[in-house]
Tab-separated table of C-alpha atoms in Angstrom:
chain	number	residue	atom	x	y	z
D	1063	UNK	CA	0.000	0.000	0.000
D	1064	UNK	CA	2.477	2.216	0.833
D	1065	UNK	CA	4.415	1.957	-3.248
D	1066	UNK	CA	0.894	2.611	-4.340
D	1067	UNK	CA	0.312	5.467	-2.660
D	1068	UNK	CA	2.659	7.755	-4.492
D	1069	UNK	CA	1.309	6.252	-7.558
D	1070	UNK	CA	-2.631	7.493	-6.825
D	1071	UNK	CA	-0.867	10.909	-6.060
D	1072	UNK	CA	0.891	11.224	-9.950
D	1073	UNK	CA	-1.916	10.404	-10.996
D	1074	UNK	CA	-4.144	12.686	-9.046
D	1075	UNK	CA	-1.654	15.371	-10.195
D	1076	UNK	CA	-0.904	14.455	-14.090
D	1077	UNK	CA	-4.843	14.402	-14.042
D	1078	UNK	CA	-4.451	18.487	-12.983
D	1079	UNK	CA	-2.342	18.792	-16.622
D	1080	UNK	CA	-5.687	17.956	-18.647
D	1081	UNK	CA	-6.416	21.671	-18.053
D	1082	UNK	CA	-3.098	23.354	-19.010
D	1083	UNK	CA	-3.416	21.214	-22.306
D	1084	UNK	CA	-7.338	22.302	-23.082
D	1085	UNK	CA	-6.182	26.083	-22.916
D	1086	UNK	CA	-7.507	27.752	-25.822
D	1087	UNK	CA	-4.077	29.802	-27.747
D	1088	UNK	CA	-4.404	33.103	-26.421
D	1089	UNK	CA	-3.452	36.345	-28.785
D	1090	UNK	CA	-0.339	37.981	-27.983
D	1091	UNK	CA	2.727	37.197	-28.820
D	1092	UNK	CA	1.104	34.771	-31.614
D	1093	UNK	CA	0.079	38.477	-33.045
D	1094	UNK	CA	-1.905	38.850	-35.776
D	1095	UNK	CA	-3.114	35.592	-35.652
D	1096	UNK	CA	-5.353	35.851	-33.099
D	1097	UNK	CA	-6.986	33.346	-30.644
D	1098	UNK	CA	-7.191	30.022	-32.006
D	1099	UNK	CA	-8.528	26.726	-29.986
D	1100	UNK	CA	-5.852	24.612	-29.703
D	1101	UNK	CA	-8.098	21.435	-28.720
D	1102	UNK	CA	-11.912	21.108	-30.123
D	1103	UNK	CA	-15.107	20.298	-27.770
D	1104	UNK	CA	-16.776	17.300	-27.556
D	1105	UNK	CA	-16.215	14.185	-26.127
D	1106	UNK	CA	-12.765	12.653	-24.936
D	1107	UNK	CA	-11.447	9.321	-23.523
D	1108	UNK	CA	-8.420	9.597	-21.365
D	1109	UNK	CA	-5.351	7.687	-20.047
D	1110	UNK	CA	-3.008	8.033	-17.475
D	1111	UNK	CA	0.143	5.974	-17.083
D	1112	UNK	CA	3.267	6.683	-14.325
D	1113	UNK	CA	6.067	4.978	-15.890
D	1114	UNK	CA	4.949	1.321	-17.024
D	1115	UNK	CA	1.829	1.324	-14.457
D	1116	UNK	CA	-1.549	2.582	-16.313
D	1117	UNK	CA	-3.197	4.985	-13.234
D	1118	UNK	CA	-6.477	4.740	-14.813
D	1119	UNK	CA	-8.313	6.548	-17.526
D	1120	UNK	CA	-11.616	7.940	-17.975
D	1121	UNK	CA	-14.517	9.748	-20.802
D	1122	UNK	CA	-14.994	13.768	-20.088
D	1123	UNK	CA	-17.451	15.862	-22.232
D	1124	UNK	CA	-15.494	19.142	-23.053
D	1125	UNK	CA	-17.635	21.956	-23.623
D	1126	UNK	CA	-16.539	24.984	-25.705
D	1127	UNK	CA	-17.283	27.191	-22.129
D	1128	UNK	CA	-14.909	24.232	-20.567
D	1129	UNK	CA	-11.975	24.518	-22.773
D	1130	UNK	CA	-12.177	28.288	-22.197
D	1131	UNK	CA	-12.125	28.251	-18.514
D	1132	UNK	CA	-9.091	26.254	-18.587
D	1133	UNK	CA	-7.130	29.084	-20.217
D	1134	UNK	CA	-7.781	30.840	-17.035
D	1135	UNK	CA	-7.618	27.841	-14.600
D	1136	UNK	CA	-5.135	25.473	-15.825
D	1137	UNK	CA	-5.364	23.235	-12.633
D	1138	UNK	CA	-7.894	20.915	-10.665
D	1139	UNK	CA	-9.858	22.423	-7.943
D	1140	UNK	CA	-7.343	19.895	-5.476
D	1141	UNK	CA	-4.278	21.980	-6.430
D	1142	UNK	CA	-2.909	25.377	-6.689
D	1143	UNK	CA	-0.994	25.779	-10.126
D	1144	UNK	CA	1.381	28.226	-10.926
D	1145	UNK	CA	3.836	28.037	-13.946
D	1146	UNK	CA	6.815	30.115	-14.340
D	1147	UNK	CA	7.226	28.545	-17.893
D	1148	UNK	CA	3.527	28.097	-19.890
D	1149	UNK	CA	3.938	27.633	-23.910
D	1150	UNK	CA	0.892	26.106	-25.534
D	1151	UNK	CA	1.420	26.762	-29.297
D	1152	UNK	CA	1.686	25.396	-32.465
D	1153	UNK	CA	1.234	21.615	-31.667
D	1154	UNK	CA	3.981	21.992	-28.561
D	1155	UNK	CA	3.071	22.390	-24.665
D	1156	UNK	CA	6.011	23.016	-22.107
D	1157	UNK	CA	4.829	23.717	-18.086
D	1158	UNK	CA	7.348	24.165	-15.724
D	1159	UNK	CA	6.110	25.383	-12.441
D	1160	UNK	CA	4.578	23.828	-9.175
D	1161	UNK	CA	1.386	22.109	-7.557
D	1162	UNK	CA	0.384	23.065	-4.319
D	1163	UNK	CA	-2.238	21.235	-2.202
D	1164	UNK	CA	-4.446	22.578	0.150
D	1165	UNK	CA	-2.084	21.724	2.838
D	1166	UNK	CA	0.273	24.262	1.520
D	1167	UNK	CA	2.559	21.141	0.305
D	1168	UNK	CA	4.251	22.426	-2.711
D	1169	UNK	CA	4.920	19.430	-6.058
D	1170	UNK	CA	7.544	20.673	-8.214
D	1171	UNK	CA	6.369	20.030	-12.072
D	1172	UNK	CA	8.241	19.711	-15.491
D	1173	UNK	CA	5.749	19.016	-18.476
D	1174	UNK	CA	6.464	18.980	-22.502
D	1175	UNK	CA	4.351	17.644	-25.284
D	1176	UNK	CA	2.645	17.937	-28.461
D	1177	UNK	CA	-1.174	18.157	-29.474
D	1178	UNK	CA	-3.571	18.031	-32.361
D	1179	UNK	CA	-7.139	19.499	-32.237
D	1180	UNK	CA	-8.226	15.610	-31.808
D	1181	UNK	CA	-5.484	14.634	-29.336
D	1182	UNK	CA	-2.453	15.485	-27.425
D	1183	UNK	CA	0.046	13.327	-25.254
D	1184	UNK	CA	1.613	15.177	-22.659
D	1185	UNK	CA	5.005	13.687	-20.745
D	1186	UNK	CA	4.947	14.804	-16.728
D	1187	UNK	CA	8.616	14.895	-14.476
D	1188	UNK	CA	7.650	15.972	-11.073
D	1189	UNK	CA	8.475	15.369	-7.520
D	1190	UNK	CA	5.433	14.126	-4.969
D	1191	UNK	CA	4.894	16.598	-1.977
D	1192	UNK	CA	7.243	14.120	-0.442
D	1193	UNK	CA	10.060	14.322	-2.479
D	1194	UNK	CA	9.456	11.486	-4.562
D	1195	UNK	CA	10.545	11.393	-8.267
D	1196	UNK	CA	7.770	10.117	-11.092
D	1197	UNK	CA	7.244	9.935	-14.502
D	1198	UNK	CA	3.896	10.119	-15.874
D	1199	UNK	CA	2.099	10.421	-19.321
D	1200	UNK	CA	-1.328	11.766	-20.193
D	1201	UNK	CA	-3.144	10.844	-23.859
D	1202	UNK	CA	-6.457	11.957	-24.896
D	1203	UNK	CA	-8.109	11.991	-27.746
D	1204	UNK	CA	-11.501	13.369	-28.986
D	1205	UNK	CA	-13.964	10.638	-29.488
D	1206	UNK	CA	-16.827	12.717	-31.254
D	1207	UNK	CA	-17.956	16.294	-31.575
D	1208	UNK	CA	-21.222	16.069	-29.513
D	1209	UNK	CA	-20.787	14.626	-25.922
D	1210	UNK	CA	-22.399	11.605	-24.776
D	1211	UNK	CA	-25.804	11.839	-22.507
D	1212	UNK	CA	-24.981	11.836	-18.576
């Protein structure tokens, strides 16, 4: 029980990166380009591995409101996120920053990876609020453009 513990907690915090990936592109630097969605609503199947281990996976209904909020969120309602390093553009995501729980127990986080409007994969490096090293990946992809009935 006690190996398997850190393993619920990566995966309780690589499930927090699902928002920093849904962030809509925001206008800025991109210019005269403007604000693009960089992932599309509807419905998405997800799956969560740290290292070898799958830590589960699971069907979320992304609304276009939903994938806008997470431009401002970028975090679960567990954690605390704040990211001195955010890049989201042109099929590339790099976070570097830190998770804090409601404890005030601070996660240092490293994250790179690519995405399409269908999908994205998104390698995780952090330390547990212990001090523990993991590895974690995230993959979703978009299932269908209307969501499924709750």
């Amino acid at each position: 029980m006690r190996l398997f513990a850190p393993a619920l907690i990566a995966g309780t915090l690589i499930l927090g990166a699902v928002a920093a990936v849904a962030a809509p592109q925001i206008a800025g630097a991109a210019g005269a380009a403007g604000a693009r969605t960089m992932i599309l609503p509807g419905q998405w199947e997800y799956s969560y591995r740290v290292g070898p281990i799958p830590a589960g996976s699971e069907d979320r209904c992304l609304k276009q409101a939903d994938v806008e909020q997470f431009a401002k969120g970028i975090c679960t309602r567990k954690y605390t996120c704040d990211y001195d390093t955010r890049v989201v553009q042109d099929g590339k995501v790099q976070l570097k920053g830190t998770w804090t729980d409601k404890k005030g127990r601070v996660a240092p986080v490293d994250a790179k990876g690519t995405y399409t409007p269908e999908s994205f994969r998104l390698n995780v490096h952090m330390k547990t609020i212990n001090g523990i090293p993991l590895a974690g990946v995230m993959e979703a992809k978009r299932v269908s453009a209307t969501c499924t009935p709750e």
